Amino acid sequence: MTRNELVVEGVSVTFPGGMQALRNVDLRVGAGEIVGLVGESGSGKSTLGRVVVGLQQSYSGLLQFGGETIHPRRTRQQRCAIQMVFQDPYASLDPRMTVWQLLHELMSVHGIGSGREDRRQRCEDLLRRVHLPLTMLDNRPATMSGGQRQRVAIARALAIDPQFLVADEATAALDVSVQAGIINLFADLRAMMGLSQLFISHNLAVVRSLCDRVAVIYRGEIVEMASTEAIFDAPQHDYTRQLLAAAPDLP
Ligand SMILES: Nc1ncnc2c1ncn2[C@@H]1O[C@H](COP(=O)(O)OP(=O)(O)OP(=O)(O)O)[C@@H](O)[C@H]1O
Ligand SMILES: [Mg+2]
């Protein structure tokens, strides 16, 4: 098992009221790998993402990261290691704070960097990594475009030096014209930092262009998991075929 490999074994989630959102899910995301998670609305994608990132603490089954078992109550280090990027940067960023304030606050909370100057340096590095101009440190999210805001949200996820990202519909709220830039950014982060990713999306074309392997989830169960080529060119499960057939704009 390598440093940033994620293993999910036999994970089930039942919500109060009896809704079984995940059934015995097995999933592995290798070091530096990007695995797509696709399935219709309500199939359990976000629930699985929330289990992986530690937001859904009530589950049965086993989680391992970097060879270590992760318990529902995570250590500080485990919490930092796996970070999430959400669909809606409007909701996940305080619009009144400048980018510098957002990032600086997070670093202070997590004890990252030694003093203001060092943190300023780190913030500039983060902006470079997400391809935003350094002058944006003094901007507020409220004055930025959707794409720029999502880059800030990604910089925020990167600020605590994670080894794994869960992206939940991270491009769904964006114009098609800016989606491609954000997709390239996820690919860059893998290439530059070896960042492993679980990439949740409704958009099969995006999944096809970005992911190494794809897991198909149906009613809380992974029905098929294979290389991206195999899923798109030779789907094995009926449900996968239906999902592909329902996406007529696939290239
Ligand atoms: N906190 C909760 N309490 C009860 N049921 C929930 C809760 N969160 C999710 N569910 C239910 O669990 C199932 C899976 O939801 P989930 O949000 O994981 O689906 P999803 O695949 O992410 O859907 P979408 O594509 O619409 O985002 C759904 O039936 C949902 O209604
Ligand atoms: Mg969801």
CSV table of C-alpha atoms in Angstrom, one decimal, residues 45-232:
chain,number,residue,atom,x,y,z
A,45,LYS,CA,-22.4,9.4,-4.8
A,46,SER,CA,-22.3,12.3,-2.3
A,47,THR,CA,-22.8,10.0,0.6
A,48,LEU,CA,-19.8,8.0,-0.4
A,49,GLY,CA,-17.8,11.2,-0.9
A,50,ARG,CA,-18.8,12.4,2.6
A,51,VAL,CA,-17.8,9.1,4.2
A,52,VAL,CA,-14.4,9.3,2.5
A,53,VAL,CA,-13.8,12.9,3.6
A,54,GLY,CA,-15.1,12.3,7.1
A,55,LEU,CA,-18.3,14.3,7.0
A,56,GLN,CA,-20.5,11.2,7.3
A,57,GLN,CA,-19.2,9.5,10.4
A,58,SER,CA,-22.0,7.0,10.8
A,59,TYR,CA,-21.2,4.0,8.5
A,60,SER,CA,-20.2,0.4,8.8
A,61,GLY,CA,-17.2,-1.1,7.0
A,62,LEU,CA,-13.5,-0.3,6.6
A,63,LEU,CA,-11.6,2.8,5.4
A,64,GLN,CA,-7.9,2.8,4.9
A,65,PHE,CA,-5.7,5.6,3.8
A,66,GLY,CA,-2.0,5.2,3.1
A,67,GLY,CA,-2.1,1.8,4.8
A,68,GLU,CA,-3.6,3.2,8.0
A,69,THR,CA,-7.1,2.4,9.1
A,70,ILE,CA,-9.2,5.5,9.4
A,71,HIS,CA,-11.8,5.5,12.2
A,72,PRO,CA,-14.9,7.7,12.1
A,73,ARG,CA,-13.2,10.1,14.6
A,74,ARG,CA,-10.2,11.1,12.6
A,75,THR,CA,-6.8,12.3,13.8
A,76,ARG,CA,-5.9,15.8,12.9
A,77,GLN,CA,-3.5,14.5,10.3
A,78,GLN,CA,-6.1,12.2,8.7
A,79,ARG,CA,-8.6,15.1,8.5
A,80,CYS,CA,-6.0,17.3,6.7
A,81,ALA,CA,-5.0,14.5,4.3
A,82,ILE,CA,-8.4,14.1,2.6
A,83,GLN,CA,-10.1,17.3,1.5
A,84,MET,CA,-13.3,18.1,-0.4
A,85,VAL,CA,-14.2,20.5,-3.2
A,86,PHE,CA,-17.9,21.1,-3.4
A,87,GLN,CA,-20.1,22.1,-6.3
A,88,ASP,CA,-21.0,25.5,-5.1
A,89,PRO,CA,-18.1,27.9,-4.4
A,90,TYR,CA,-20.7,30.6,-3.6
A,91,ALA,CA,-21.8,28.6,-0.6
A,92,SER,CA,-18.4,27.3,0.5
A,93,LEU,CA,-16.5,30.6,0.6
A,94,ASP,CA,-17.3,33.6,2.9
A,95,PRO,CA,-17.9,36.3,0.3
A,96,ARG,CA,-16.9,39.1,2.7
A,97,MET,CA,-13.4,37.9,3.3
A,98,THR,CA,-10.5,38.5,0.8
A,99,VAL,CA,-8.7,35.5,-0.6
A,100,TRP,CA,-5.7,36.3,1.6
A,101,GLN,CA,-8.0,36.4,4.7
A,102,LEU,CA,-9.7,33.1,3.7
A,103,LEU,CA,-6.4,31.3,3.2
A,104,HIS,CA,-4.6,32.9,6.1
A,105,GLU,CA,-7.4,32.0,8.5
A,106,LEU,CA,-7.3,28.4,7.5
A,107,MET,CA,-3.5,28.2,7.8
A,108,SER,CA,-3.6,29.7,11.3
A,109,VAL,CA,-6.3,27.3,12.4
A,110,HIS,CA,-4.2,24.4,11.2
A,111,GLY,CA,-0.9,25.8,12.4
A,112,ILE,CA,0.6,25.9,8.9
A,113,GLY,CA,3.4,28.4,8.2
A,114,SER,CA,5.4,30.4,10.6
A,115,GLY,CA,4.1,34.0,10.7
A,116,ARG,CA,2.6,36.4,8.3
A,117,GLU,CA,5.4,36.6,5.8
A,118,ASP,CA,5.7,32.8,5.4
A,119,ARG,CA,2.0,32.5,5.0
A,120,ARG,CA,1.9,35.2,2.4
A,121,GLN,CA,4.5,33.2,0.5
A,122,ARG,CA,2.5,30.1,0.8
A,123,CYS,CA,-0.6,31.8,-0.4
A,124,GLU,CA,1.2,33.1,-3.4
A,125,ASP,CA,2.3,29.6,-4.2
A,126,LEU,CA,-1.2,28.4,-3.9
A,127,LEU,CA,-2.5,31.0,-6.3
A,128,ARG,CA,0.2,30.0,-8.8
A,129,ARG,CA,-0.9,26.3,-8.4
A,130,VAL,CA,-4.5,27.1,-9.3
A,131,HIS,CA,-3.4,29.6,-12.0
A,132,LEU,CA,-4.9,32.7,-10.5
A,133,PRO,CA,-3.0,36.1,-10.7
A,134,LEU,CA,-1.3,37.0,-7.4
A,135,THR,CA,-3.2,40.3,-7.3
A,136,MET,CA,-6.3,38.3,-6.5
A,137,LEU,CA,-5.1,37.7,-3.0
A,138,ASP,CA,-6.7,41.0,-2.2
A,139,ASN,CA,-10.0,40.3,-4.0
A,140,ARG,CA,-13.2,39.1,-2.4
A,141,PRO,CA,-15.0,36.0,-3.8
A,142,ALA,CA,-18.1,38.2,-4.3
A,143,THR,CA,-16.3,40.1,-7.0
A,144,MET,CA,-14.9,37.1,-8.9
A,145,SER,CA,-16.3,34.9,-11.7
A,146,GLY,CA,-17.6,31.4,-11.0
A,147,GLY,CA,-14.4,29.8,-12.4
A,148,GLN,CA,-12.2,32.0,-10.4
A,149,ARG,CA,-14.2,31.3,-7.3
A,150,GLN,CA,-13.9,27.6,-7.8
A,151,ARG,CA,-10.1,28.1,-8.1
A,152,VAL,CA,-10.1,29.8,-4.8
A,153,ALA,CA,-12.1,26.9,-3.3
A,154,ILE,CA,-9.5,24.5,-4.7
A,155,ALA,CA,-6.6,26.7,-3.3
A,156,ARG,CA,-8.4,26.5,0.1
A,157,ALA,CA,-8.5,22.7,-0.1
A,158,LEU,CA,-4.8,22.7,-1.0
A,159,ALA,CA,-3.8,25.1,1.7
A,160,ILE,CA,-3.5,22.3,4.3
A,161,ASP,CA,-1.4,20.2,2.1
A,162,PRO,CA,-3.8,17.3,1.4
A,163,GLN,CA,-2.8,14.0,-0.3
A,164,PHE,CA,-6.3,13.2,-1.6
A,165,LEU,CA,-9.2,15.3,-3.0
A,166,VAL,CA,-12.8,14.4,-3.2
A,167,ALA,CA,-14.5,16.6,-5.9
A,168,ASP,CA,-18.3,16.5,-5.7
A,169,GLU,CA,-19.8,18.0,-8.9
A,170,ALA,CA,-17.0,20.5,-8.8
A,171,THR,CA,-17.7,21.7,-12.3
A,172,ALA,CA,-21.5,21.4,-12.4
A,173,ALA,CA,-22.3,25.0,-11.4
A,174,LEU,CA,-19.9,26.4,-14.0
A,175,ASP,CA,-20.4,27.6,-17.6
A,176,VAL,CA,-19.3,25.0,-20.1
A,177,SER,CA,-16.7,27.5,-21.3
A,178,VAL,CA,-14.9,27.6,-17.9
A,179,GLN,CA,-15.5,23.9,-17.0
A,180,ALA,CA,-12.6,22.8,-19.2
A,181,GLY,CA,-10.1,25.0,-17.3
A,182,ILE,CA,-11.1,23.5,-14.0
A,183,ILE,CA,-10.9,20.0,-15.4
A,184,ASN,CA,-7.4,20.8,-16.6
A,185,LEU,CA,-6.5,22.1,-13.1
A,186,PHE,CA,-7.5,18.8,-11.5
A,187,ALA,CA,-5.3,17.0,-14.1
A,188,ASP,CA,-2.5,19.4,-13.3
A,189,LEU,CA,-2.7,18.8,-9.6
A,190,ARG,CA,-2.3,15.1,-10.2
A,191,ALA,CA,0.6,15.6,-12.5
A,192,MET,CA,2.4,18.2,-10.3
A,193,MET,CA,1.6,16.9,-6.8
A,194,GLY,CA,0.5,13.3,-7.4
A,195,LEU,CA,-2.8,14.2,-5.8
A,196,SER,CA,-5.2,11.2,-5.8
A,197,GLN,CA,-8.8,12.1,-6.5
A,198,LEU,CA,-12.3,10.7,-6.3
A,199,PHE,CA,-14.2,12.7,-8.9
A,200,ILE,CA,-18.0,12.7,-8.6
A,201,SER,CA,-19.9,13.9,-11.6
A,202,HIS,CA,-23.0,13.7,-13.6
A,203,ASN,CA,-21.1,14.7,-16.7
A,204,LEU,CA,-19.8,11.6,-18.4
A,205,ALA,CA,-17.9,13.5,-21.0
A,206,VAL,CA,-15.9,15.2,-18.2
A,207,VAL,CA,-15.3,11.9,-16.5
A,208,ARG,CA,-14.1,10.4,-19.7
A,209,SER,CA,-11.6,13.1,-20.3
A,210,LEU,CA,-10.2,13.2,-16.8
A,211,CYS,CA,-10.4,9.9,-15.0
A,212,ASP,CA,-8.2,6.7,-15.1
A,213,ARG,CA,-10.9,4.4,-13.9
A,214,VAL,CA,-14.6,4.8,-13.3
A,215,ALA,CA,-17.0,3.3,-10.7
A,216,VAL,CA,-20.7,3.1,-11.5
A,217,ILE,CA,-23.0,3.3,-8.6
A,218,TYR,CA,-26.7,2.3,-8.7
A,219,ARG,CA,-29.0,2.5,-5.6
A,220,GLY,CA,-26.0,2.5,-3.3
A,221,GLU,CA,-24.1,-0.4,-4.9
A,222,ILE,CA,-21.1,-0.2,-7.1
A,223,VAL,CA,-22.3,-2.2,-10.1
A,224,GLU,CA,-19.2,-1.9,-12.3
A,225,MET,CA,-15.7,-0.6,-11.9
A,226,ALA,CA,-13.2,-0.6,-14.7
A,227,SER,CA,-10.8,1.5,-16.7
A,228,THR,CA,-12.3,4.6,-18.3
A,229,GLU,CA,-11.9,3.0,-21.8
A,230,ALA,CA,-13.6,-0.2,-20.7
A,231,ILE,CA,-16.5,1.6,-19.2
A,232,PHE,CA,-17.1,3.8,-22.2
